[in-house]
Short mmCIF file of C-alpha atoms and ligand atoms in Angstrom, two decimals:
data_model
loop_
_atom_site.label_atom_id
_atom_site.label_comp_id
_atom_site.label_asym_id
_atom_site.label_seq_id
_atom_site.Cartn_x
_atom_site.Cartn_y
_atom_site.Cartn_z
CA MET A 1 0.00 0.00 0.00
CA SER A 2 1.38 3.44 -0.92
CA TYR A 3 2.11 6.06 1.75
CA VAL A 4 -0.85 8.19 0.59
CA SER A 5 -3.25 5.20 0.73
CA SER A 6 -2.09 4.25 4.22
CA VAL A 7 -2.69 7.80 5.49
CA PHE A 8 -6.12 7.78 3.84
CA GLN A 9 -7.00 4.52 5.62
CA ARG A 10 -6.26 6.18 8.98
CA ILE A 11 -8.33 9.24 8.03
CA LYS A 12 -11.22 6.95 7.06
CA VAL A 13 -11.21 5.35 10.49
CA ARG A 14 -11.06 8.70 12.30
CA ASN A 15 -13.89 10.24 10.23
CA ALA A 16 -15.98 7.16 9.51
CA ASN A 17 -19.38 8.88 9.59
CA GLU A 18 -18.49 11.76 7.28
CA PRO A 19 -18.74 10.47 3.68
CA GLU A 20 -18.62 13.93 2.05
CA PHE A 21 -15.42 14.81 3.92
CA LEU A 22 -13.80 11.49 2.99
CA GLN A 23 -14.82 12.01 -0.66
CA ALA A 24 -13.14 15.43 -0.70
CA VAL A 25 -9.95 14.09 0.91
CA GLU A 26 -9.76 11.10 -1.43
CA GLU A 27 -10.11 13.37 -4.47
CA VAL A 28 -7.21 15.60 -3.34
CA PHE A 29 -4.98 12.70 -2.25
CA LYS A 30 -5.33 11.11 -5.71
CA SER A 31 -3.26 14.00 -7.11
CA LEU A 32 -0.54 14.00 -4.47
CA GLU A 33 1.52 10.80 -5.03
CA PRO A 34 4.05 12.47 -7.39
CA VAL A 35 4.27 15.55 -5.15
CA LEU A 36 5.24 13.47 -2.14
CA GLU A 37 7.72 11.49 -4.21
CA LYS A 38 9.46 14.73 -5.17
CA HIS A 39 9.10 16.28 -1.69
CA PRO A 40 9.72 13.62 0.97
CA GLU A 41 10.02 16.46 3.50
CA TYR A 42 6.20 16.69 3.45
CA ILE A 43 6.08 13.06 4.59
CA SER A 44 8.54 13.65 7.45
CA ALA A 45 6.45 16.62 8.58
CA ASN A 46 3.28 14.49 8.35
CA ILE A 47 1.56 17.21 6.32
CA LEU A 48 -1.21 14.91 5.05
CA GLU A 49 -2.50 14.04 8.52
CA ARG A 50 -2.11 17.62 9.73
CA ILE A 51 -3.88 19.19 6.76
CA THR A 52 -6.88 16.88 7.13
CA GLU A 53 -7.40 17.63 10.83
CA PRO A 54 -9.09 21.00 11.48
CA GLU A 55 -7.21 23.37 13.78
CA ARG A 56 -10.44 23.97 15.69
CA GLN A 57 -14.13 22.94 15.50
CA ILE A 58 -16.85 24.85 17.29
CA ILE A 59 -20.36 23.41 17.67
CA PHE A 60 -23.04 25.39 19.48
CA ARG A 61 -26.72 25.62 20.30
CA VAL A 62 -28.78 28.25 18.49
CA SER A 63 -32.16 28.86 20.06
CA TRP A 64 -34.61 31.36 18.58
CA VAL A 65 -38.31 32.15 18.78
CA ASP A 66 -40.50 31.57 15.71
CA ASP A 67 -43.48 33.70 14.67
CA GLN A 68 -45.83 31.50 16.72
CA GLY A 69 -43.81 32.23 19.87
CA VAL A 70 -42.36 28.69 19.96
CA LEU A 71 -38.71 28.25 20.95
CA GLN A 72 -36.79 26.47 18.18
CA ILE A 73 -33.37 24.85 18.55
CA ASN A 74 -30.78 24.48 15.80
CA ARG A 75 -27.14 23.48 15.77
CA GLY A 76 -24.42 25.96 14.72
CA PHE A 77 -20.94 25.14 13.42
CA ARG A 78 -17.71 26.95 12.68
CA ILE A 79 -14.61 25.04 11.63
CA GLN A 80 -11.31 26.91 11.58
CA PHE A 81 -9.56 24.46 9.32
CA ASN A 82 -6.21 25.92 8.42
CA GLY A 83 -4.74 29.31 9.30
CA ALA A 84 -1.30 28.96 7.73
CA LEU A 85 -1.92 31.56 5.00
CA GLY A 86 -4.09 34.10 6.79
CA PRO A 87 -7.25 34.59 8.86
CA TYR A 88 -9.69 31.68 8.53
CA LYS A 89 -11.97 32.53 5.60
CA GLY A 90 -15.04 30.87 4.14
CA GLY A 91 -18.80 30.94 4.05
CA LEU A 92 -21.69 29.97 6.30
CA ARG A 93 -24.28 27.51 4.97
CA PHE A 94 -27.84 27.45 6.31
CA HIS A 95 -29.53 24.30 5.04
CA PRO A 96 -31.30 21.39 6.77
CA SER A 97 -28.70 18.93 5.41
CA VAL A 98 -25.86 20.62 7.34
CA TYR A 99 -23.93 18.46 9.81
CA ILE A 100 -20.26 18.33 10.76
CA GLY A 101 -19.28 16.22 7.71
CA ILE A 102 -20.63 18.82 5.27
CA ILE A 103 -18.86 21.69 7.02
CA LYS A 104 -15.63 19.67 7.14
CA PHE A 105 -15.69 18.84 3.42
CA LEU A 106 -16.35 22.49 2.59
CA GLY A 107 -13.63 23.71 4.97
CA PHE A 108 -11.15 21.19 3.53
CA GLU A 109 -11.85 22.30 -0.07
CA GLN A 110 -11.53 25.91 1.06
CA ILE A 111 -7.89 25.36 2.13
CA PHE A 112 -6.75 24.74 -1.45
CA LYS A 113 -9.16 27.16 -3.09
CA ASN A 114 -8.07 30.05 -0.89
CA ALA A 115 -4.41 29.22 -1.50
CA LEU A 116 -5.04 29.28 -5.27
CA THR A 117 -6.35 32.85 -5.11
CA GLY A 118 -2.84 34.02 -4.18
CA LEU A 119 -4.37 36.21 -1.45
CA PRO A 120 -3.60 36.01 2.30
CA ILE A 121 -6.53 33.91 3.51
CA GLY A 122 -6.65 30.71 5.53
CA SER A 123 -9.61 28.34 5.51
CA GLY A 124 -12.79 28.21 7.56
CA LYS A 125 -16.39 27.19 7.03
CA GLY A 126 -19.53 27.14 9.12
CA GLY A 127 -23.28 27.10 9.14
CA SER A 128 -26.34 25.55 10.63
CA ASP A 129 -29.07 23.00 9.98
CA PHE A 130 -31.51 25.94 10.07
CA ASP A 131 -33.72 26.05 6.95
CA PRO A 132 -34.39 29.66 5.85
CA LYS A 133 -36.93 28.46 3.25
CA GLY A 134 -40.46 29.55 4.17
CA LYS A 135 -39.29 31.58 7.18
CA SER A 136 -40.33 35.20 7.63
CA ASP A 137 -37.73 37.99 7.65
CA GLY A 138 -38.31 38.30 11.41
CA GLU A 139 -37.58 34.62 11.98
CA VAL A 140 -34.43 34.76 9.87
CA MET A 141 -33.31 37.86 11.79
CA ARG A 142 -33.88 36.28 15.20
CA PHE A 143 -32.06 33.14 14.10
CA CYS A 144 -29.08 35.17 12.79
CA GLN A 145 -28.93 37.23 15.99
CA SER A 146 -28.86 34.11 18.12
CA PHE A 147 -26.26 32.46 15.85
CA MET A 148 -23.98 35.50 16.12
CA THR A 149 -24.47 35.76 19.88
CA GLU A 150 -22.26 32.66 20.14
CA LEU A 151 -20.15 33.06 17.00
CA TYR A 152 -18.90 36.60 17.72
CA ARG A 153 -16.40 35.42 20.35
CA HIS A 154 -14.66 33.16 17.82
CA ILE A 155 -14.27 35.56 14.88
CA GLY A 156 -12.69 38.93 14.00
CA PRO A 157 -11.08 40.74 11.04
CA ASP A 158 -7.66 39.19 11.84
CA VAL A 159 -9.02 35.92 13.22
CA ASP A 160 -11.81 34.44 11.14
CA VAL A 161 -13.96 36.17 8.52
CA PRO A 162 -17.20 34.35 7.56
CA ALA A 163 -19.31 35.10 4.47
CA GLY A 164 -22.28 33.56 2.64
CA ASP A 165 -22.88 30.16 1.08
CA ILE A 166 -26.12 28.23 0.43
CA GLY A 167 -28.99 29.94 2.27
CA VAL A 168 -26.85 32.89 3.38
CA GLY A 169 -27.00 36.00 1.20
CA GLY A 170 -27.05 39.74 1.72
CA ARG A 171 -30.07 39.68 4.06
CA GLU A 172 -28.47 37.18 6.44
CA ILE A 173 -25.03 38.85 6.38
CA GLY A 174 -26.75 42.15 7.30
CA TYR A 175 -28.49 40.63 10.32
CA LEU A 176 -25.30 38.81 11.38
CA TYR A 177 -23.19 41.97 11.14
CA GLY A 178 -25.80 44.03 12.99
CA GLN A 179 -25.67 41.64 15.93
CA TYR A 180 -21.85 41.52 15.89
CA ARG A 181 -21.69 45.32 16.05
CA ARG A 182 -24.31 45.45 18.78
CA ILE A 183 -22.36 43.02 20.96
CA LYS A 184 -18.86 44.38 20.28
CA GLY A 185 -19.80 48.06 20.18
CA VAL A 186 -17.34 48.78 17.36
CA PHE A 187 -17.70 49.39 13.64
CA GLU A 188 -15.43 46.46 12.73
CA ASN A 189 -16.89 45.56 9.35
CA GLY A 190 -13.87 43.53 8.19
CA VAL A 191 -15.29 40.69 10.29
CA LEU A 192 -17.68 39.52 7.55
CA THR A 193 -17.73 39.74 3.76
CA GLY A 194 -20.63 39.82 1.34
CA LYS A 195 -21.93 42.89 3.18
CA GLY A 196 -24.34 45.44 1.72
CA LEU A 197 -22.69 48.32 -0.13
CA SER A 198 -23.94 50.86 2.43
CA TYR A 199 -21.88 49.43 5.31
CA GLY A 200 -18.64 48.16 3.78
CA GLY A 201 -19.54 45.63 1.12
CA SER A 202 -17.52 45.38 -2.06
CA LEU A 203 -18.77 45.98 -5.57
CA VAL A 204 -18.65 42.76 -7.66
CA ARG A 205 -18.85 40.44 -4.60
CA THR A 206 -22.44 39.51 -5.46
CA GLN A 207 -21.48 38.62 -9.03
CA ALA A 208 -17.99 37.31 -8.29
CA THR A 209 -18.42 33.55 -8.04
CA GLY A 210 -20.55 33.25 -11.18
CA TYR A 211 -18.48 35.73 -13.18
CA GLY A 212 -15.26 34.11 -12.01
CA LEU A 213 -16.55 30.70 -13.07
CA ILE A 214 -17.23 31.94 -16.59
CA TYR A 215 -13.84 33.69 -16.83
CA PHE A 216 -12.21 30.43 -15.81
CA VAL A 217 -14.22 28.30 -18.25
CA ASP A 218 -13.55 30.82 -21.03
CA GLU A 219 -9.82 30.60 -20.31
CA MET A 220 -9.93 26.80 -20.31
CA LEU A 221 -11.77 26.79 -23.64
CA LYS A 222 -9.35 29.29 -25.21
CA HIS A 223 -6.39 27.20 -24.02
CA ASN A 224 -7.94 24.33 -26.00
CA ASN A 225 -8.69 26.41 -29.11
CA LYS A 226 -12.42 26.58 -28.38
CA VAL A 227 -14.76 29.51 -27.69
CA LEU A 228 -17.72 30.17 -25.43
CA GLN A 229 -19.52 32.17 -28.10
CA GLY A 230 -22.47 30.26 -29.56
CA LYS A 231 -22.35 27.35 -27.10
CA THR A 232 -25.44 26.01 -25.35
CA VAL A 233 -25.18 25.91 -21.56
CA VAL A 234 -27.13 24.09 -18.83
CA ILE A 235 -26.82 25.47 -15.29
CA SER A 236 -28.10 23.70 -12.18
CA GLY A 237 -29.33 25.91 -9.35
CA SER A 238 -30.87 29.37 -9.53
CA GLY A 239 -29.14 30.96 -6.57
CA ASN A 240 -26.28 33.42 -6.34
CA VAL A 241 -23.68 31.44 -8.29
CA ALA A 242 -26.07 30.17 -10.96
CA ILE A 243 -27.62 33.58 -11.66
CA TYR A 244 -24.35 35.43 -12.24
CA ALA A 245 -22.83 32.53 -14.19
CA CYS A 246 -25.88 32.77 -16.45
CA GLN A 247 -25.48 36.55 -16.76
CA LYS A 248 -21.79 36.45 -17.73
CA ALA A 249 -22.12 33.40 -20.01
CA THR A 250 -24.93 35.16 -21.87
CA ALA A 251 -22.92 38.40 -22.08
CA LEU A 252 -20.06 36.45 -23.67
CA GLY A 253 -22.33 35.02 -26.36
CA ALA A 254 -23.40 31.63 -24.96
CA LYS A 255 -27.05 30.55 -24.70
CA VAL A 256 -28.25 29.24 -21.33
CA ILE A 257 -31.21 26.91 -21.92
CA ALA A 258 -31.95 25.45 -18.49
CA MET A 259 -31.77 26.26 -14.77
CA SER A 260 -33.13 24.51 -11.68
CA ASP A 261 -33.94 24.60 -8.01
CA SER A 262 -34.27 21.70 -5.60
CA ASN A 263 -37.80 20.92 -6.87
CA GLY A 264 -37.25 20.81 -10.62
CA TYR A 265 -35.90 22.56 -13.69
CA ILE A 266 -37.00 24.89 -16.46
CA TYR A 267 -36.00 24.34 -20.07
CA ASP A 268 -36.34 27.32 -22.39
CA GLU A 269 -34.91 26.70 -25.84
CA ASN A 270 -35.09 30.45 -26.59
CA GLY A 271 -32.60 31.13 -23.82
CA ILE A 272 -33.34 31.74 -20.14
CA ASP A 273 -35.01 35.06 -19.32
CA LEU A 274 -32.56 36.03 -16.57
CA PRO A 275 -34.21 39.28 -15.39
CA LEU A 276 -37.32 37.17 -14.70
CA VAL A 277 -35.33 34.49 -12.83
CA ARG A 278 -33.69 37.23 -10.74
CA GLN A 279 -37.07 38.76 -9.91
CA LEU A 280 -38.52 35.36 -8.95
CA LYS A 281 -35.52 34.18 -6.96
CA GLU A 282 -33.69 37.23 -5.59
CA VAL A 283 -36.74 39.38 -4.87
CA GLU A 284 -39.81 37.16 -4.47
CA ARG A 285 -37.99 34.00 -3.22
CA LYS A 286 -40.33 31.83 -5.29
CA ARG A 287 -39.92 28.34 -6.79
CA ILE A 288 -38.50 28.19 -10.30
CA ARG A 289 -41.66 26.61 -11.67
CA SER A 290 -43.32 30.06 -11.55
CA TYR A 291 -41.17 30.94 -14.60
CA LEU A 292 -43.89 29.23 -16.65
CA ASN A 293 -46.46 31.82 -15.56
CA PHE A 294 -44.55 34.29 -17.75
CA HIS A 295 -43.15 31.90 -20.38
CA PRO A 296 -45.80 29.26 -21.06
CA GLU A 297 -43.79 28.10 -24.09
CA ALA A 298 -40.97 26.92 -21.77
CA GLN A 299 -41.09 23.54 -19.98
CA TYR A 300 -40.95 22.75 -16.26
CA ILE A 301 -39.88 19.25 -15.24
CA GLU A 302 -40.26 18.12 -11.65
CA GLY A 303 -37.07 16.63 -10.11
CA CYS A 304 -33.76 18.49 -10.39
CA LYS A 305 -31.41 15.63 -11.38
CA ASN A 306 -32.83 15.12 -14.87
CA ILE A 307 -31.50 18.50 -15.92
CA TRP A 308 -28.34 16.64 -16.98
CA SER A 309 -30.28 14.74 -19.65
CA ILE A 310 -30.60 17.97 -21.68
CA LYS A 311 -28.21 18.06 -24.62
CA CYS A 312 -25.69 20.91 -24.19
CA ASP A 313 -22.12 21.93 -24.99
CA ILE A 314 -21.26 23.14 -21.50
CA ALA A 315 -22.58 21.95 -18.13
CA LEU A 316 -22.27 24.23 -15.11
CA PRO A 317 -23.35 22.57 -11.85
CA CYS A 318 -23.97 25.56 -9.54
CA ALA A 319 -26.33 24.12 -6.90
CA THR A 320 -24.85 21.70 -4.40
CA GLN A 321 -22.51 18.73 -3.83
CA ASN A 322 -22.84 15.40 -5.68
CA ASP A 323 -25.21 16.88 -8.22
CA ILE A 324 -23.59 15.04 -11.18
CA SER A 325 -23.38 11.28 -10.65
CA LEU A 326 -21.56 8.80 -12.87
CA GLU A 327 -24.86 8.12 -14.66
CA ASN A 328 -25.40 11.86 -15.27
CA ALA A 329 -21.81 12.15 -16.52
CA LYS A 330 -22.35 9.29 -18.98
CA THR A 331 -25.49 10.97 -20.32
CA LEU A 332 -23.74 14.33 -20.70
CA VAL A 333 -20.83 12.73 -22.57
CA ALA A 334 -23.15 10.69 -24.79
CA ASN A 335 -24.97 13.95 -25.63
CA GLY A 336 -21.74 15.63 -26.73
CA VAL A 337 -20.79 17.90 -23.80
CA ILE A 338 -17.35 19.48 -24.33
CA ALA A 339 -16.76 21.17 -20.97
CA VAL A 340 -17.93 21.07 -17.36
CA GLY A 341 -17.37 23.99 -14.99
CA GLU A 342 -17.92 23.37 -11.30
CA GLY A 343 -19.57 26.46 -9.80
CA ALA A 344 -20.77 24.60 -6.71
CA ASN A 345 -18.44 22.93 -4.24
CA MET A 346 -17.82 19.23 -5.09
CA PRO A 347 -20.79 19.05 -7.50
CA CYS A 348 -19.41 15.99 -9.33
CA THR A 349 -18.93 12.67 -7.60
CA ASN A 350 -15.39 11.27 -7.82
CA GLU A 351 -16.66 8.65 -10.28
CA ALA A 352 -18.14 11.39 -12.49
CA ILE A 353 -14.85 13.34 -12.39
CA ASN A 354 -12.90 10.25 -13.47
CA TYR A 355 -15.36 9.57 -16.27
CA PHE A 356 -15.09 13.11 -17.63
CA LEU A 357 -11.29 12.99 -17.50
CA GLU A 358 -11.14 9.54 -19.17
CA ASN A 359 -13.36 10.89 -21.95
CA LYS A 360 -11.21 14.00 -22.43
CA ILE A 361 -13.96 16.39 -21.37
CA LEU A 362 -12.54 19.74 -20.23
CA LEU A 363 -13.20 19.92 -16.51
CA ALA A 364 -12.85 23.13 -14.49
CA PRO A 365 -12.61 21.94 -10.87
CA ALA A 366 -14.49 23.80 -8.13
CA LYS A 367 -11.44 24.73 -6.07
CA ALA A 368 -10.16 26.74 -9.01
CA ALA A 369 -13.29 27.63 -10.95
CA ASN A 370 -15.40 29.01 -8.10
CA ALA A 371 -12.53 30.74 -6.30
CA GLY A 372 -13.64 34.13 -7.63
CA GLY A 373 -16.13 34.51 -4.79
CA VAL A 374 -13.68 34.12 -1.97
CA ALA A 375 -11.03 36.09 -3.89
CA THR A 376 -13.41 39.05 -4.11
CA SER A 377 -14.19 38.59 -0.42
CA ALA A 378 -10.47 38.99 0.22
CA LEU A 379 -10.62 42.18 -1.88
CA GLU A 380 -13.52 43.32 0.33
CA MET A 381 -11.30 42.73 3.38
CA SER A 382 -8.53 44.80 1.76
CA GLN A 383 -10.92 47.69 1.09
CA ASN A 384 -12.27 47.53 4.66
CA SER A 385 -8.71 47.65 6.04
CA MET A 386 -7.85 50.62 3.83
CA ARG A 387 -11.22 52.29 4.54
CA TYR A 388 -11.53 52.80 0.81
CA TYR A 389 -13.63 51.55 -2.13
CA TRP A 390 -12.42 50.47 -5.53
CA THR A 391 -14.71 50.91 -8.56
CA PHE A 392 -16.64 48.09 -10.19
CA GLU A 393 -14.23 48.12 -13.15
CA GLU A 394 -11.14 48.00 -10.91
CA ILE A 395 -12.46 45.01 -8.99
CA GLU A 396 -13.72 43.14 -12.03
CA THR A 397 -10.31 43.54 -13.66
CA LYS A 398 -8.61 42.16 -10.53
CA LEU A 399 -11.10 39.24 -10.45
CA LYS A 400 -10.49 38.39 -14.08
CA ASN A 401 -6.70 38.48 -13.61
CA ILE A 402 -6.99 36.23 -10.56
CA MET A 403 -9.04 33.65 -12.49
CA VAL A 404 -6.64 33.69 -15.45
CA THR A 405 -3.68 33.24 -13.08
CA ILE A 406 -5.36 30.37 -11.25
CA HIS A 407 -5.91 28.65 -14.60
CA SER A 408 -2.28 29.05 -15.67
CA ASN A 409 -0.92 27.98 -12.25
CA ALA A 410 -3.13 24.87 -12.22
CA ALA A 411 -2.17 23.98 -15.80
CA ALA A 412 1.54 24.45 -14.99
CA ALA A 413 1.39 22.32 -11.82
CA SER A 414 -0.45 19.55 -13.66
CA SER A 415 2.14 19.46 -16.39
CA GLU A 416 5.09 19.66 -13.95
CA TYR A 417 3.88 16.59 -12.03
CA GLY A 418 3.12 14.43 -15.08
CA PHE A 419 -0.65 14.84 -15.37
CA GLY A 420 -0.63 16.63 -18.75
CA TYR A 421 -3.48 19.16 -18.96
CA ASN A 422 -5.56 18.01 -15.99
CA LEU A 423 -6.86 21.00 -14.02
CA VAL A 424 -8.29 18.78 -11.28
CA ALA A 425 -4.83 17.49 -10.41
CA GLY A 426 -3.17 20.83 -11.13
CA ALA A 427 -5.47 22.81 -8.81
CA ASN A 428 -4.99 20.27 -6.02
CA ILE A 429 -1.21 20.32 -6.39
CA ALA A 430 -0.77 24.09 -6.71
CA GLY A 431 -3.06 24.73 -3.72
CA PHE A 432 -1.51 21.97 -1.63
CA LYS A 433 2.09 23.06 -2.22
CA LYS A 434 1.41 26.65 -1.20
CA VAL A 435 -0.21 25.64 2.09
CA ALA A 436 2.21 22.78 2.81
CA ASP A 437 5.20 25.12 2.40
CA ALA A 438 3.65 27.68 4.77
CA MET A 439 2.91 24.93 7.31
CA MET A 440 6.47 23.60 7.06
CA ALA A 441 7.89 27.09 7.60
CA GLN A 442 5.74 27.62 10.70
CA GLY A 443 6.87 24.45 12.51
CA ASN A 444 4.76 21.69 14.01
CA TYR A 445 1.17 22.78 14.60
N1 NDP B 1 -22.01 32.14 -2.93
C1 NDP B 1 -20.72 32.04 -3.18
O1 NDP B 1 -20.00 33.04 -3.28
C2 NDP B 1 -20.09 30.70 -3.39
C3 NDP B 1 -20.84 29.56 -3.44
N2 NDP B 1 -20.22 28.38 -3.76
C4 NDP B 1 -21.00 27.15 -3.87
O2 NDP B 1 -21.96 27.29 -4.92
C5 NDP B 1 -23.12 26.50 -4.65
C6 NDP B 1 -24.35 27.38 -4.70
O3 NDP B 1 -24.24 28.39 -3.71
P1 NDP B 1 -25.11 29.73 -3.77
O4 NDP B 1 -25.52 29.99 -5.16
O5 NDP B 1 -24.36 30.74 -3.02
O6 NDP B 1 -26.36 29.30 -2.90
P2 NDP B 1 -27.87 29.82 -2.98
O7 NDP B 1 -28.47 29.49 -1.69
O8 NDP B 1 -27.90 31.22 -3.48
O9 NDP B 1 -28.48 28.91 -4.14
C7 NDP B 1 -28.41 27.52 -4.06
C8 NDP B 1 -29.13 26.93 -5.24
O10 NDP B 1 -28.89 25.53 -5.28
C9 NDP B 1 -30.10 24.82 -5.04
N3 NDP B 1 -29.86 23.76 -4.05
C10 NDP B 1 -29.35 23.91 -2.82
N4 NDP B 1 -29.31 22.74 -2.17
C11 NDP B 1 -29.80 21.84 -3.02
C12 NDP B 1 -30.00 20.46 -2.94
N5 NDP B 1 -29.70 19.75 -1.84
N6 NDP B 1 -30.52 19.83 -4.03
C13 NDP B 1 -30.83 20.52 -5.13
N7 NDP B 1 -30.67 21.86 -5.26
C14 NDP B 1 -30.14 22.50 -4.22
C15 NDP B 1 -31.07 25.83 -4.45
O11 NDP B 1 -32.40 25.44 -4.71
P3 NDP B 1 -33.52 25.68 -3.57
O12 NDP B 1 -33.74 27.15 -3.54
O13 NDP B 1 -34.68 24.89 -4.03
O14 NDP B 1 -32.93 25.15 -2.30
C16 NDP B 1 -30.64 27.10 -5.18
O15 NDP B 1 -31.17 27.16 -6.46
C17 NDP B 1 -22.83 25.82 -3.31
O16 NDP B 1 -22.22 24.58 -3.54
C18 NDP B 1 -21.82 26.75 -2.65
O17 NDP B 1 -21.05 26.07 -1.70
C19 NDP B 1 -18.89 28.31 -4.03
C20 NDP B 1 -18.11 29.41 -3.97
C21 NDP B 1 -18.62 30.68 -3.55
O1 AKG B 2 -16.43 34.57 0.28
C1 AKG B 2 -16.16 33.77 1.15
O2 AKG B 2 -15.47 33.98 2.11
C2 AKG B 2 -16.68 32.36 1.07
C3 AKG B 2 -16.99 31.81 -0.25
C4 AKG B 2 -17.28 30.35 -0.07
O3 AKG B 2 -17.97 29.97 0.86
C5 AKG B 2 -16.68 29.39 -0.95
O4 AKG B 2 -15.72 29.74 -1.63
O5 AKG B 2 -17.14 28.23 -0.97
#
């Protein structure tokens, strides 16, 4: 058994009930054999076992009163996974499926993603099993206030800087920051990112993950003598990442023909009417099926997984983890897909990833392709520290340069370690080396 496999066996035993975390670790470890061969010092320093064990995990009770006056109890999490490169940084997810294994997989992925941005940010992730769906603004506010009443003691602009993820957008960040300020009594807005523009938010942060994804996919296509212009695109999800991926893909000449939510998907062969989707999702918080009230010529199909049976050139999973199974991957390949861009975190199963790579499909891995969100969060932190605002154009240019650089660094690392043009391996290796070197330099911790 190889060294990497033997370490993975130990990690499996220690984290036996966390399949998503083990999946994420296995996917990264698959790329690391040649790195450890070339750098035996990482083995002596036991980097693999250290990098897979969070520096700190905080689990707490969140009690809040619903609109009926009933006391509700949820569980809150914050994992400070790796601080070697900077303050812990990563989003908060509010979704009923949240448990420690989900937060650990997300925090683990965040280590490499944040390293790839080239900016000084460590890795953290958090959230709760609270379900914001169907809750009133007052309920969401009381939940956020209670969540922050515990979290505030563990975070700070130089300690740990949370942001949004599934179920946490501008409304939730506002309530969370308001409670932080109320408790601390200081205007310390560098403690959270994804804030509203009136109290320290950054231009482009709302669009950043989706735009960054499209910049990355565009770069990958160009590198392979292909173009985005004229391609048909299917996007899963209709949240923050999906909406702005759709906007930028359309602006660059592609045609998005389908989007989904957790109930089902819409197929509009004329191209998705994005202003309508934004109104339905960002403003009215409705289900995507209501698209048909305005476009009766479109189709709504119940069940979100079948979206991958639609023939398209480019698939962009932007909803949640394990969205594309091996079966979905086989259907996409049989239907002629040329590229897959992971907007969500870990949206393809490991079997689906292998199938795409074996079939020479261009695959933009999440750690690289969705890093534009956290990179722009780091730019928000910079602006908060400087007490200054850059313009939309300045930030978008920085975001684009970051995505292009991540692509070239991942491609170079893949080639250097014998993987050819394999961005999955390249992103893992480039991210890993940066963090491993910082950990080595800082001694045993
Ligand atoms: N926001 C950001 O900046 C970043 C987000 N990401 C990742 O992108 C993905 C989407 O995040 P974001 O757009 O912010 O989240 P949102 O909450 O804005 O949107 C999530 C979308 O995915 C759908 N979805 C969520 N859970 C499921 C599920 N279990 N099954 C099917 N559909 C689901 C939602 O549908 P419904 O409304 O029905 O639940 C919704 O359409 C996540 O994987 C997140 O980790 C990665 C980098 C940065
Ligand atoms: O902007 C951030 O800090 C977090 C973004 C995020 O959660 C992610 O990259 O998955």
